[in-house]
Amino acid sequence: MNILEIIAKKRDAKNLSKQEIEFFIKEYTQNNITDYQAAALIMAIYINGMNDEEIVNLTLAMANSGEVLDLSKFGKNVVDKHSTGGVGDKISLILLPIVASLGIPVAKMSGRGLGFTGGTADKLEAIPGYKTQVDINTFIQNVENIGISMITQTMNLAPADKKIYALRDTISCVDSIPLIASSIMSKKIASGANKIILDVTVGSGAFMKNKEDAIKLSKEMIKIGKLANRETICILTNMDEPLGYAVGNSLEVIESIEFLKGKMQEDVKQVVLELGAYMLKLAGKGEDIEKNKKRILENIENGKAYQTFIEMVKNQGGDISYIEDTSKFEKSKYIEPVYAQKSGYIHEINAEKIGELACSLGAGRIKKDDKIDASVGIIFNKKVSDRVKENDIVAYIHANKLEDIKIAKEKLINIIKIEEDYKECPNVILGKITNISNI
Ligand code: URA
C-alpha cells in the first residue's frame, strides 16, 4: 500500500477502504508519512468528505493508535461525558461529582483549553495542590476508593488524533464534521467508556455555529457510537453567550463550588440537569428523566454532591480549605467594573469574543505551551435578556496587568450589546438526540 495512491483516491472523491485508513493512521503515527502528505489527505477528506463506514474506520483506527483504557471492572455501564467546547463551560466540574454522589463511577480524563475555549484540567489545577497528573493505577484506585477521579490525559490515548488535530489546526481543516466526529469519538472510545453523553454546544462560542450543523455532527457521532458498540446521546446546548456568570479558571471553580452548595445559576442548572438525567439513564440508574432530575437536585440540596467534590479534591491532593472558604483563592491585582452605556435589555454577549478576551487577559492559551493565569477573567453581573439601567455595573474584569484593563474595558463595552426593546431569555437546551431515528 502506498500513501500517494491513498491521497489520489480521496482527491478524486473515492471511498477509502478500512485497510487504507488503518495504513495511513499507523504509518502517520509512527512518522513514516510526512506532515505534507498527511495534510494533503486531510484536505482531500475536508473537501470530499467521508461516508459512514470510512468515518467509523477512521475513528477506530485513531482510537487504537495508542493505549486503550479498560474500565470494565466498574460495571457493564461505564458512562463518560464530553463537551464539544465552550466559554465559561464548567459543567464537568459540577456534574461529575453530582453523578458520582449518585453511585455512578467517574473516571474522567479532561483536556486543557486552547484558543478561546477553556479546559476542565486547567480549572482543576486552579485549586492549590490538586494533582491532575497521576499515573493510571492511582487514577483507577481513586475511582475504586471514592467513586471519582478527574485528571488530565496521562495515558497515550489516541496519539493519531493528537497529531492530526494539531495538523488540522495549521491547515484550516478543523471545522469538518467527519473529522470532528472521529476526533471526539476516538478519544472517548480510547478512554474506556461504553456509554457516552455528549454536550454538543451551538453558537458563537462553539465549533458548531448553527443548530443544523450541530445536528449533523451529533448524528455522525451517534452513528459512530452505534457501529462501535458505544451507546451515545447528544444534548445540544446554547453557547451563544458564556455559561453562567464566570469566565476564567479560579473564577469558574468558585462558581462551581457555589453551585454545588446550592446557589445554582439558571443556565448552568438546566445543562447539569439535562446531561445528568441522561447520564443516570445511560448508567442504568433510572429510566425516568424527570425523576432523575429530582434526584440530582436532592443530592445538591442534601449536600452529598458537595461532599463528593470535597472528597475528590482531598484525594487528588488539593487543599480543601479553599473549597470551604473560596475567599482564599488568590485574587487578581485589579478588579475593574464595567458600566452599561445606556438603559435597555442585554441582547448579546458573544461567547467567542468573551473567550478571546479572557484568553488575552491570560486565562487561556494562544499556543499549546503558554502559561495560564488562574486568577484572571470576567465576572458578569447580567445575562442576555436582563434589564439594565445606564451606569449599572454589567461585569467586572479581573486582570493582573494594568495595561490590559483599558483595552479589555473598551472591548467588553462593545461585546455586551444593549438595545431598548425586550429580548427573550434564550433556551439553553436546544435539543436532544437519543438515537438516529429521532433526528
Ligand atoms: N474537539 C476535539 O476533540 N476534536 C475536534 O476535532 C474538535 C473539537
CSV table of C-alpha atoms and ligand atoms in Angstrom, one decimal:
chain,number,residue,atom,x,y,z
A,1,MET,CA,0.0,0.0,0.0
A,2,ASN,CA,1.2,3.5,-0.8
A,3,ILE,CA,0.2,6.9,0.6
A,4,LEU,CA,0.3,8.5,-2.8
A,5,GLU,CA,-2.4,6.2,-4.1
A,6,ILE,CA,-4.5,6.8,-1.0
A,7,ILE,CA,-4.2,10.6,-1.4
A,8,ALA,CA,-5.1,10.4,-5.1
A,9,LYS,CA,-8.1,8.2,-4.3
A,10,LYS,CA,-9.6,10.8,-1.8
A,11,ARG,CA,-8.5,13.7,-4.1
A,12,ASP,CA,-10.7,12.0,-6.7
A,13,ALA,CA,-13.6,11.7,-4.2
A,14,LYS,CA,-13.4,7.9,-4.0
A,15,ASN,CA,-14.0,5.9,-0.8
A,16,LEU,CA,-11.1,4.6,1.2
A,17,SER,CA,-11.0,1.0,2.4
A,18,LYS,CA,-10.6,0.0,6.1
A,19,GLN,CA,-7.0,-1.2,5.2
A,20,GLU,CA,-6.1,2.1,3.6
A,21,ILE,CA,-7.4,4.1,6.5
A,22,GLU,CA,-5.6,1.8,9.0
A,23,PHE,CA,-2.4,2.1,6.9
A,24,PHE,CA,-2.5,5.9,7.0
A,25,ILE,CA,-3.1,6.1,10.7
A,26,LYS,CA,-0.5,3.6,11.7
A,27,GLU,CA,2.2,5.0,9.4
A,28,TYR,CA,1.5,8.6,10.2
A,29,THR,CA,1.6,7.9,14.0
A,30,GLN,CA,4.9,6.2,13.5
A,31,ASN,CA,6.2,9.2,11.5
A,32,ASN,CA,6.6,7.2,8.3
A,33,ILE,CA,4.3,9.5,6.5
A,34,THR,CA,5.3,13.2,6.2
A,35,ASP,CA,3.1,16.1,7.5
A,36,TYR,CA,2.7,17.4,4.0
A,37,GLN,CA,1.4,14.1,2.7
A,38,ALA,CA,-1.0,13.8,5.7
A,39,ALA,CA,-2.0,17.4,5.1
A,40,ALA,CA,-2.9,16.6,1.5
A,41,LEU,CA,-5.0,13.7,2.6
A,42,ILE,CA,-6.8,15.6,5.4
A,43,MET,CA,-7.5,18.4,3.0
A,44,ALA,CA,-9.0,15.9,0.5
A,45,ILE,CA,-11.2,14.5,3.3
A,46,TYR,CA,-12.2,18.0,4.3
A,47,ILE,CA,-13.2,18.8,0.7
A,48,ASN,CA,-14.7,15.5,-0.4
A,49,GLY,CA,-16.0,14.1,2.9
A,50,MET,CA,-16.3,10.5,4.0
A,51,ASN,CA,-19.1,8.0,4.1
A,52,ASP,CA,-20.3,6.4,7.4
A,53,GLU,CA,-18.1,3.4,7.0
A,54,GLU,CA,-15.0,5.4,6.4
A,55,ILE,CA,-15.7,7.6,9.4
A,56,VAL,CA,-16.1,4.6,11.7
A,57,ASN,CA,-12.9,3.0,10.3
A,58,LEU,CA,-11.1,6.3,10.8
A,59,THR,CA,-12.4,6.6,14.4
A,60,LEU,CA,-11.5,3.1,15.4
A,61,ALA,CA,-8.0,3.3,13.8
A,62,MET,CA,-7.4,6.5,15.8
A,63,ALA,CA,-8.8,5.0,19.0
A,64,ASN,CA,-6.5,2.0,18.6
A,65,SER,CA,-3.4,4.1,17.7
A,66,GLY,CA,-2.3,4.2,21.4
A,67,GLU,CA,-3.3,2.8,24.7
A,68,VAL,CA,-7.0,1.9,25.4
A,69,LEU,CA,-8.2,2.2,28.9
A,70,ASP,CA,-10.2,-0.8,30.3
A,71,LEU,CA,-12.8,0.4,32.8
A,72,SER,CA,-14.9,-2.8,32.6
A,73,LYS,CA,-14.2,-3.5,36.3
A,74,PHE,CA,-16.6,-0.6,37.1
A,75,GLY,CA,-19.6,-2.5,35.7
A,76,LYS,CA,-21.3,-3.1,32.5
A,77,ASN,CA,-22.4,0.5,32.0
A,78,VAL,CA,-19.5,2.9,32.3
A,79,VAL,CA,-20.5,6.4,31.3
A,80,ASP,CA,-18.3,9.2,30.1
A,81,LYS,CA,-19.2,12.8,29.4
A,82,HIS,CA,-17.7,15.2,26.9
A,83,SER,CA,-18.4,18.7,25.7
A,84,THR,CA,-17.5,19.9,22.2
A,85,GLY,CA,-16.2,23.0,23.9
A,86,GLY,CA,-17.3,26.4,25.1
A,87,VAL,CA,-16.7,29.5,27.1
A,88,GLY,CA,-17.5,29.5,30.8
A,89,ASP,CA,-18.2,25.8,30.5
A,90,LYS,CA,-17.7,24.4,34.0
A,91,ILE,CA,-20.3,21.6,33.6
A,92,SER,CA,-17.9,18.7,34.1
A,93,LEU,CA,-16.6,20.2,37.4
A,94,ILE,CA,-20.2,20.4,38.7
A,95,LEU,CA,-21.9,17.4,37.1
A,96,LEU,CA,-19.4,14.7,37.6
A,97,PRO,CA,-19.3,15.0,41.4
A,98,ILE,CA,-23.1,15.0,41.4
A,99,VAL,CA,-23.4,11.8,39.4
A,100,ALA,CA,-20.6,10.2,41.5
A,101,SER,CA,-22.6,11.0,44.6
A,102,LEU,CA,-25.5,9.1,43.0
A,103,GLY,CA,-23.4,6.0,42.7
A,104,ILE,CA,-22.0,6.3,39.1
A,105,PRO,CA,-18.2,5.6,38.9
A,106,VAL,CA,-16.5,8.6,37.3
A,107,ALA,CA,-13.1,8.1,35.7
A,108,LYS,CA,-12.6,11.3,33.8
A,109,MET,CA,-9.6,12.5,31.8
A,110,SER,CA,-10.1,16.1,30.8
A,111,GLY,CA,-8.4,18.3,28.3
A,112,ARG,CA,-6.7,21.7,28.6
A,113,GLY,CA,-8.0,24.8,27.0
A,114,LEU,CA,-6.7,26.0,23.7
A,115,GLY,CA,-7.7,29.3,21.9
A,116,PHE,CA,-10.9,30.8,23.1
A,117,THR,CA,-12.3,27.6,24.7
A,118,GLY,CA,-11.5,26.6,28.3
A,119,GLY,CA,-10.5,23.1,29.6
A,120,THR,CA,-11.5,21.3,32.7
A,121,ALA,CA,-7.9,20.3,33.6
A,122,ASP,CA,-6.8,23.9,33.8
A,123,LYS,CA,-9.8,24.7,36.1
A,124,LEU,CA,-8.9,21.8,38.4
A,125,GLU,CA,-5.3,23.0,38.6
A,126,ALA,CA,-6.6,26.3,39.8
A,127,ILE,CA,-7.3,24.5,43.1
A,128,PRO,CA,-4.0,24.7,45.1
A,129,GLY,CA,-2.4,21.3,45.5
A,130,TYR,CA,-4.8,19.5,43.1
A,131,LYS,CA,-2.8,16.9,41.1
A,132,THR,CA,-4.2,16.3,37.7
A,133,GLN,CA,-1.2,14.2,36.5
A,134,VAL,CA,-1.4,10.9,38.3
A,135,ASP,CA,-0.4,7.5,37.0
A,136,ILE,CA,-3.1,5.3,35.7
A,137,ASN,CA,-3.0,2.9,38.6
A,138,THR,CA,-3.6,5.7,41.1
A,139,PHE,CA,-6.3,7.0,38.9
A,140,ILE,CA,-8.2,3.7,38.8
A,141,GLN,CA,-7.5,3.2,42.5
A,142,ASN,CA,-9.1,6.6,43.3
A,143,VAL,CA,-12.2,5.7,41.4
A,144,GLU,CA,-12.3,2.4,43.3
A,145,ASN,CA,-11.8,4.1,46.7
A,146,ILE,CA,-14.1,7.1,46.5
A,147,GLY,CA,-16.0,6.6,43.2
A,148,ILE,CA,-14.5,9.6,41.3
A,149,SER,CA,-11.2,10.8,39.9
A,150,MET,CA,-10.8,13.8,37.5
A,151,ILE,CA,-7.4,14.1,36.0
A,152,THR,CA,-5.7,15.3,32.8
A,153,GLN,CA,-4.7,12.9,30.0
A,154,THR,CA,-1.8,11.0,31.4
A,155,MET,CA,-2.0,8.0,29.1
A,156,ASN,CA,-1.1,7.9,25.5
A,157,LEU,CA,-4.7,7.9,24.3
A,158,ALA,CA,-5.4,8.2,20.6
A,159,PRO,CA,-2.0,9.7,19.6
A,160,ALA,CA,-3.0,9.7,16.0
A,161,ASP,CA,-5.8,12.1,16.8
A,162,LYS,CA,-3.4,14.4,18.7
A,163,LYS,CA,-1.1,14.6,15.6
A,164,ILE,CA,-4.0,15.0,13.1
A,165,TYR,CA,-5.7,17.6,15.3
A,166,ALA,CA,-2.6,19.7,15.5
A,167,LEU,CA,-2.1,19.4,11.8
A,168,ARG,CA,-5.7,20.4,11.0
A,169,ASP,CA,-5.2,23.5,13.1
A,170,THR,CA,-2.3,24.6,10.8
A,171,ILE,CA,-4.1,24.0,7.5
A,172,SER,CA,-7.6,25.4,8.2
A,173,CYS,CA,-9.2,22.0,8.4
A,174,VAL,CA,-10.7,22.0,11.9
A,175,ASP,CA,-14.4,22.6,11.1
A,176,SER,CA,-15.1,19.4,9.2
A,177,ILE,CA,-17.9,17.2,10.6
A,178,PRO,CA,-16.3,13.8,9.7
A,179,LEU,CA,-13.0,15.0,11.2
A,180,ILE,CA,-14.5,16.5,14.4
A,181,ALA,CA,-16.8,13.5,14.9
A,182,SER,CA,-14.0,10.9,14.5
A,183,SER,CA,-11.6,13.0,16.7
A,184,ILE,CA,-14.0,13.2,19.6
A,185,MET,CA,-15.3,9.7,19.4
A,186,SER,CA,-11.8,8.2,19.0
A,187,LYS,CA,-10.8,9.8,22.4
A,188,LYS,CA,-14.0,8.7,24.1
A,189,ILE,CA,-13.6,5.1,22.8
A,190,ALA,CA,-9.9,5.0,24.0
A,191,SER,CA,-11.0,6.4,27.4
A,192,GLY,CA,-12.8,3.1,28.1
A,193,ALA,CA,-16.5,4.1,28.4
A,194,ASN,CA,-19.2,2.1,26.7
A,195,LYS,CA,-21.9,4.8,27.2
A,196,ILE,CA,-21.2,8.3,26.1
A,197,ILE,CA,-23.1,11.6,26.8
A,198,LEU,CA,-22.1,14.5,24.5
A,199,ASP,CA,-22.8,18.1,25.2
A,200,VAL,CA,-22.8,19.4,21.7
A,201,THR,CA,-22.5,23.2,22.0
A,202,VAL,CA,-24.1,25.5,19.4
A,203,GLY,CA,-23.4,29.2,18.8
A,204,SER,CA,-20.7,31.9,18.6
A,205,GLY,CA,-18.5,30.2,21.3
A,206,ALA,CA,-18.8,26.7,19.8
A,207,PHE,CA,-17.3,24.8,16.8
A,208,MET,CA,-20.9,24.4,15.5
A,209,LYS,CA,-22.2,27.9,14.8
A,210,ASN,CA,-25.8,26.7,14.0
A,211,LYS,CA,-28.2,24.0,15.0
A,212,GLU,CA,-28.3,22.3,11.6
A,213,ASP,CA,-24.5,21.6,11.7
A,214,ALA,CA,-24.8,20.6,15.4
A,215,ILE,CA,-27.5,18.1,14.4
A,216,LYS,CA,-25.3,16.7,11.6
A,217,LEU,CA,-22.3,16.4,14.0
A,218,SER,CA,-24.5,14.7,16.6
A,219,LYS,CA,-26.0,12.3,14.1
A,220,GLU,CA,-22.5,11.3,12.9
A,221,MET,CA,-21.2,10.7,16.5
A,222,ILE,CA,-24.3,8.7,17.4
A,223,LYS,CA,-23.8,6.5,14.2
A,224,ILE,CA,-20.1,6.0,15.1
A,225,GLY,CA,-21.2,5.1,18.7
A,226,LYS,CA,-23.7,2.6,17.3
A,227,LEU,CA,-21.3,0.9,14.9
A,228,ALA,CA,-18.6,0.8,17.6
A,229,ASN,CA,-21.0,-0.5,20.2
A,230,ARG,CA,-21.0,2.6,22.4
A,231,GLU,CA,-24.5,3.9,23.1
A,232,THR,CA,-24.2,7.7,22.6
A,233,ILE,CA,-26.7,10.5,23.4
A,234,CYS,CA,-26.2,14.1,22.3
A,235,ILE,CA,-27.6,17.1,24.1
A,236,LEU,CA,-27.5,20.4,22.1
A,237,THR,CA,-26.8,23.4,24.3
A,238,ASN,CA,-26.6,27.1,23.6
A,239,MET,CA,-23.1,28.6,23.5
A,240,ASP,CA,-24.0,32.0,22.1
A,241,GLU,CA,-23.3,33.6,25.4
A,242,PRO,CA,-20.9,32.2,28.1
A,243,LEU,CA,-22.4,29.7,30.5
A,244,GLY,CA,-23.1,31.0,34.0
A,245,TYR,CA,-21.6,34.3,35.2
A,246,ALA,CA,-17.9,33.5,35.5
A,247,VAL,CA,-15.2,33.1,32.8
A,248,GLY,CA,-11.7,32.3,34.0
A,249,ASN,CA,-10.2,29.4,35.8
A,250,SER,CA,-10.4,30.2,39.6
A,251,LEU,CA,-13.5,32.3,39.0
A,252,GLU,CA,-15.2,29.3,37.4
A,253,VAL,CA,-14.1,26.9,40.2
A,254,ILE,CA,-15.6,29.3,42.7
A,255,GLU,CA,-18.9,29.5,40.7
A,256,SER,CA,-18.9,25.7,40.6
A,257,ILE,CA,-18.5,25.4,44.3
A,258,GLU,CA,-21.3,27.9,44.9
A,259,PHE,CA,-23.5,25.8,42.6
A,260,LEU,CA,-22.7,22.6,44.5
A,261,LYS,CA,-23.6,24.5,47.7
A,262,GLY,CA,-27.0,25.3,46.2
A,263,LYS,CA,-26.6,28.7,44.6
A,264,MET,CA,-27.4,27.5,41.1
A,265,GLN,CA,-27.1,29.7,38.0
A,266,GLU,CA,-30.1,29.1,35.9
A,267,ASP,CA,-28.5,28.2,32.6
A,268,VAL,CA,-25.8,26.0,34.2
A,269,LYS,CA,-28.6,24.3,36.2
A,270,GLN,CA,-30.5,23.5,33.0
A,271,VAL,CA,-27.5,21.9,31.4
A,272,VAL,CA,-26.5,20.0,34.5
A,273,LEU,CA,-30.0,18.6,35.0
A,274,GLU,CA,-30.4,17.6,31.4
A,275,LEU,CA,-27.0,15.9,30.9
A,276,GLY,CA,-27.1,14.4,34.4
A,277,ALA,CA,-30.5,12.9,33.9
A,278,TYR,CA,-29.4,11.2,30.7
A,279,MET,CA,-26.2,10.0,32.4
A,280,LEU,CA,-28.2,8.3,35.1
A,281,LYS,CA,-30.3,6.7,32.4
A,282,LEU,CA,-27.3,5.5,30.4
A,283,ALA,CA,-25.8,4.1,33.6
A,284,GLY,CA,-28.9,2.1,34.2
A,285,LYS,CA,-29.8,4.1,37.3
A,286,GLY,CA,-33.3,5.3,36.2
A,287,GLU,CA,-35.3,5.4,33.0
A,288,ASP,CA,-37.5,8.4,34.0
A,289,ILE,CA,-35.7,11.6,33.1
A,290,GLU,CA,-37.8,13.9,35.3
A,291,LYS,CA,-37.3,11.7,38.3
A,292,ASN,CA,-33.6,11.6,37.6
A,293,LYS,CA,-33.5,15.4,37.6
A,294,LYS,CA,-35.2,15.4,41.0
A,295,ARG,CA,-32.6,13.0,42.4
A,296,ILE,CA,-29.9,15.3,41.1
A,297,LEU,CA,-31.5,18.3,42.9
A,298,GLU,CA,-31.9,16.3,46.0
A,299,ASN,CA,-28.2,15.4,46.1
A,300,ILE,CA,-27.3,19.1,45.8
A,301,GLU,CA,-29.8,20.1,48.5
A,302,ASN,CA,-28.7,17.4,51.0
A,303,GLY,CA,-25.0,18.4,50.4
A,304,LYS,CA,-23.9,14.9,49.1
A,305,ALA,CA,-22.7,16.3,45.8
A,306,TYR,CA,-20.7,19.0,47.5
A,307,GLN,CA,-19.2,16.4,49.9
A,308,THR,CA,-18.2,14.2,46.9
A,309,PHE,CA,-16.5,17.2,45.4
A,310,ILE,CA,-14.6,17.9,48.6
A,311,GLU,CA,-13.6,14.2,48.9
A,312,MET,CA,-12.3,14.2,45.3
A,313,VAL,CA,-10.3,17.4,45.8
A,314,LYS,CA,-8.8,15.9,49.0
A,315,ASN,CA,-8.0,12.6,47.3
A,316,GLN,CA,-6.2,14.4,44.5
A,317,GLY,CA,-4.0,16.3,46.9
A,318,GLY,CA,-6.0,19.6,46.8
A,319,ASP,CA,-6.3,22.0,49.7
A,320,ILE,CA,-9.9,21.7,50.7
A,321,SER,CA,-9.7,24.9,52.9
A,322,TYR,CA,-10.1,26.8,49.6
A,323,ILE,CA,-13.3,24.9,48.8
A,324,GLU,CA,-14.7,25.5,52.2
A,325,ASP,CA,-13.7,29.2,52.1
A,326,THR,CA,-13.5,30.4,48.5
A,327,SER,CA,-12.3,33.8,49.5
A,328,LYS,CA,-8.9,32.2,50.0
A,329,PHE,CA,-8.4,31.8,46.2
A,330,GLU,CA,-5.8,34.3,45.0
A,331,LYS,CA,-7.4,37.3,43.5
A,332,SER,CA,-6.2,39.3,40.5
A,333,LYS,CA,-4.4,42.6,41.3
A,334,TYR,CA,-7.1,44.6,39.6
A,335,ILE,CA,-10.9,44.1,39.7
A,336,GLU,CA,-12.4,46.7,37.4
A,337,PRO,CA,-16.2,47.3,37.0
A,338,VAL,CA,-17.6,47.9,33.5
A,339,TYR,CA,-20.8,50.1,33.3
A,340,ALA,CA,-23.8,49.9,30.9
A,341,GLN,CA,-23.5,52.8,28.5
A,342,LYS,CA,-27.3,53.1,28.1
A,343,SER,CA,-30.5,51.6,29.6
A,344,GLY,CA,-32.3,48.7,27.9
A,345,TYR,CA,-32.0,45.0,27.6
A,346,ILE,CA,-29.0,42.9,27.0
A,347,HIS,CA,-29.3,41.4,23.5
A,348,GLU,CA,-26.0,39.7,23.0
A,349,ILE,CA,-22.8,38.7,24.9
A,350,ASN,CA,-20.8,37.0,22.1
A,351,ALA,CA,-19.2,33.9,23.7
A,352,GLU,CA,-16.3,33.6,21.2
A,353,LYS,CA,-15.3,37.3,21.7
A,354,ILE,CA,-15.5,36.8,25.5
A,355,GLY,CA,-13.4,33.7,25.2
A,356,GLU,CA,-10.8,35.6,23.2
A,357,LEU,CA,-10.9,38.5,25.7
A,358,ALA,CA,-10.4,36.1,28.7
A,359,CYS,CA,-7.5,34.5,26.8
A,360,SER,CA,-5.9,37.9,26.2
A,361,LEU,CA,-6.0,38.6,29.9
A,362,GLY,CA,-4.1,35.3,30.5
A,363,ALA,CA,-7.0,32.9,31.3
A,364,GLY,CA,-6.3,30.8,28.2
A,365,ARG,CA,-3.6,29.7,25.7
A,366,ILE,CA,-2.9,31.0,22.3
A,367,LYS,CA,-0.1,28.5,21.9
A,368,LYS,CA,-0.1,25.0,23.4
A,369,ASP,CA,2.7,25.7,25.9
A,370,ASP,CA,1.5,29.2,27.1
A,371,LYS,CA,1.2,29.5,30.8
A,372,ILE,CA,-2.2,30.1,32.3
A,373,ASP,CA,-3.0,32.8,34.9
A,374,ALA,CA,-5.7,31.2,37.1
A,375,SER,CA,-6.9,34.4,38.8
A,376,VAL,CA,-7.9,36.5,35.7
A,377,GLY,CA,-11.1,36.6,33.8
A,378,ILE,CA,-14.5,38.2,33.7
A,379,ILE,CA,-17.5,38.0,36.1
A,380,PHE,CA,-20.8,39.1,34.6
A,381,ASN,CA,-23.5,40.8,36.6
A,382,LYS,CA,-26.0,40.4,33.9
A,383,LYS,CA,-27.0,37.8,31.2
A,384,VAL,CA,-28.8,38.1,27.9
A,385,SER,CA,-32.4,39.3,28.3
A,386,ASP,CA,-31.6,41.1,31.6
A,387,ARG,CA,-32.8,44.7,32.0
A,388,VAL,CA,-30.1,47.3,32.8
A,389,LYS,CA,-30.0,51.0,33.6
A,390,GLU,CA,-27.4,53.3,32.3
A,391,ASN,CA,-24.3,53.1,34.6
A,392,ASP,CA,-25.3,49.8,36.1
A,393,ILE,CA,-22.3,47.5,36.6
A,394,VAL,CA,-22.7,44.8,33.9
A,395,ALA,CA,-19.4,43.0,34.5
A,396,TYR,CA,-16.1,43.0,36.4
A,397,ILE,CA,-12.7,42.5,34.7
A,398,HIS,CA,-10.2,40.6,36.8
A,399,ALA,CA,-6.7,41.4,35.5
A,400,ASN,CA,-3.1,41.3,36.7
A,401,LYS,CA,-1.7,43.9,34.2
A,402,LEU,CA,-2.8,47.5,34.4
A,403,GLU,CA,-2.4,47.9,30.6
A,404,ASP,CA,-4.9,45.1,30.0
A,405,ILE,CA,-7.7,46.9,31.7
A,406,LYS,CA,-8.3,49.8,29.4
A,407,ILE,CA,-8.3,47.6,26.3
A,408,ALA,CA,-10.5,44.9,27.9
A,409,LYS,CA,-13.0,47.5,29.1
A,410,GLU,CA,-13.4,49.0,25.7
A,411,LYS,CA,-13.8,45.6,24.2
A,412,LEU,CA,-16.3,44.4,26.8
A,413,ILE,CA,-18.5,47.5,26.3
A,414,ASN,CA,-18.7,46.6,22.6
A,415,ILE,CA,-19.3,42.9,23.2
A,416,ILE,CA,-22.2,43.4,25.6
A,417,LYS,CA,-24.9,44.7,23.2
A,418,ILE,CA,-27.7,46.6,24.9
A,419,GLU,CA,-30.9,47.6,22.9
A,420,GLU,CA,-34.1,49.3,24.0
A,421,ASP,CA,-36.5,46.5,23.1
A,422,TYR,CA,-37.1,43.5,25.2
A,423,LYS,CA,-35.1,40.4,24.4
A,424,GLU,CA,-36.4,37.0,25.4
A,425,CYS,CA,-34.2,34.7,27.5
A,426,PRO,CA,-32.7,32.2,25.1
A,427,ASN,CA,-33.3,28.5,25.7
A,428,VAL,CA,-30.1,26.8,26.9
A,429,ILE,CA,-31.2,23.3,25.9
A,430,LEU,CA,-31.7,23.4,22.1
A,431,GLY,CA,-32.4,19.7,21.5
A,432,LYS,CA,-31.5,16.2,22.4
A,433,ILE,CA,-30.8,13.3,20.1
A,434,THR,CA,-31.0,9.9,21.8
A,435,ASN,CA,-30.9,7.8,18.7
A,436,ILE,CA,-30.6,8.3,15.0
A,437,SER,CA,-34.2,7.5,14.2
A,438,ASN,CA,-35.4,10.6,16.1
A,439,ILE,CA,-33.3,13.0,14.0
B,1,URA,N1,-12.7,18.6,19.9
B,1,URA,C1,-12.0,17.6,19.5
B,1,URA,O1,-11.6,16.8,20.4
B,1,URA,N2,-11.7,17.4,18.3
B,1,URA,C2,-12.1,18.2,17.3
B,1,URA,O2,-11.8,18.0,16.1
B,1,URA,C3,-12.9,19.3,17.6
B,1,URA,C4,-13.2,19.5,19.0
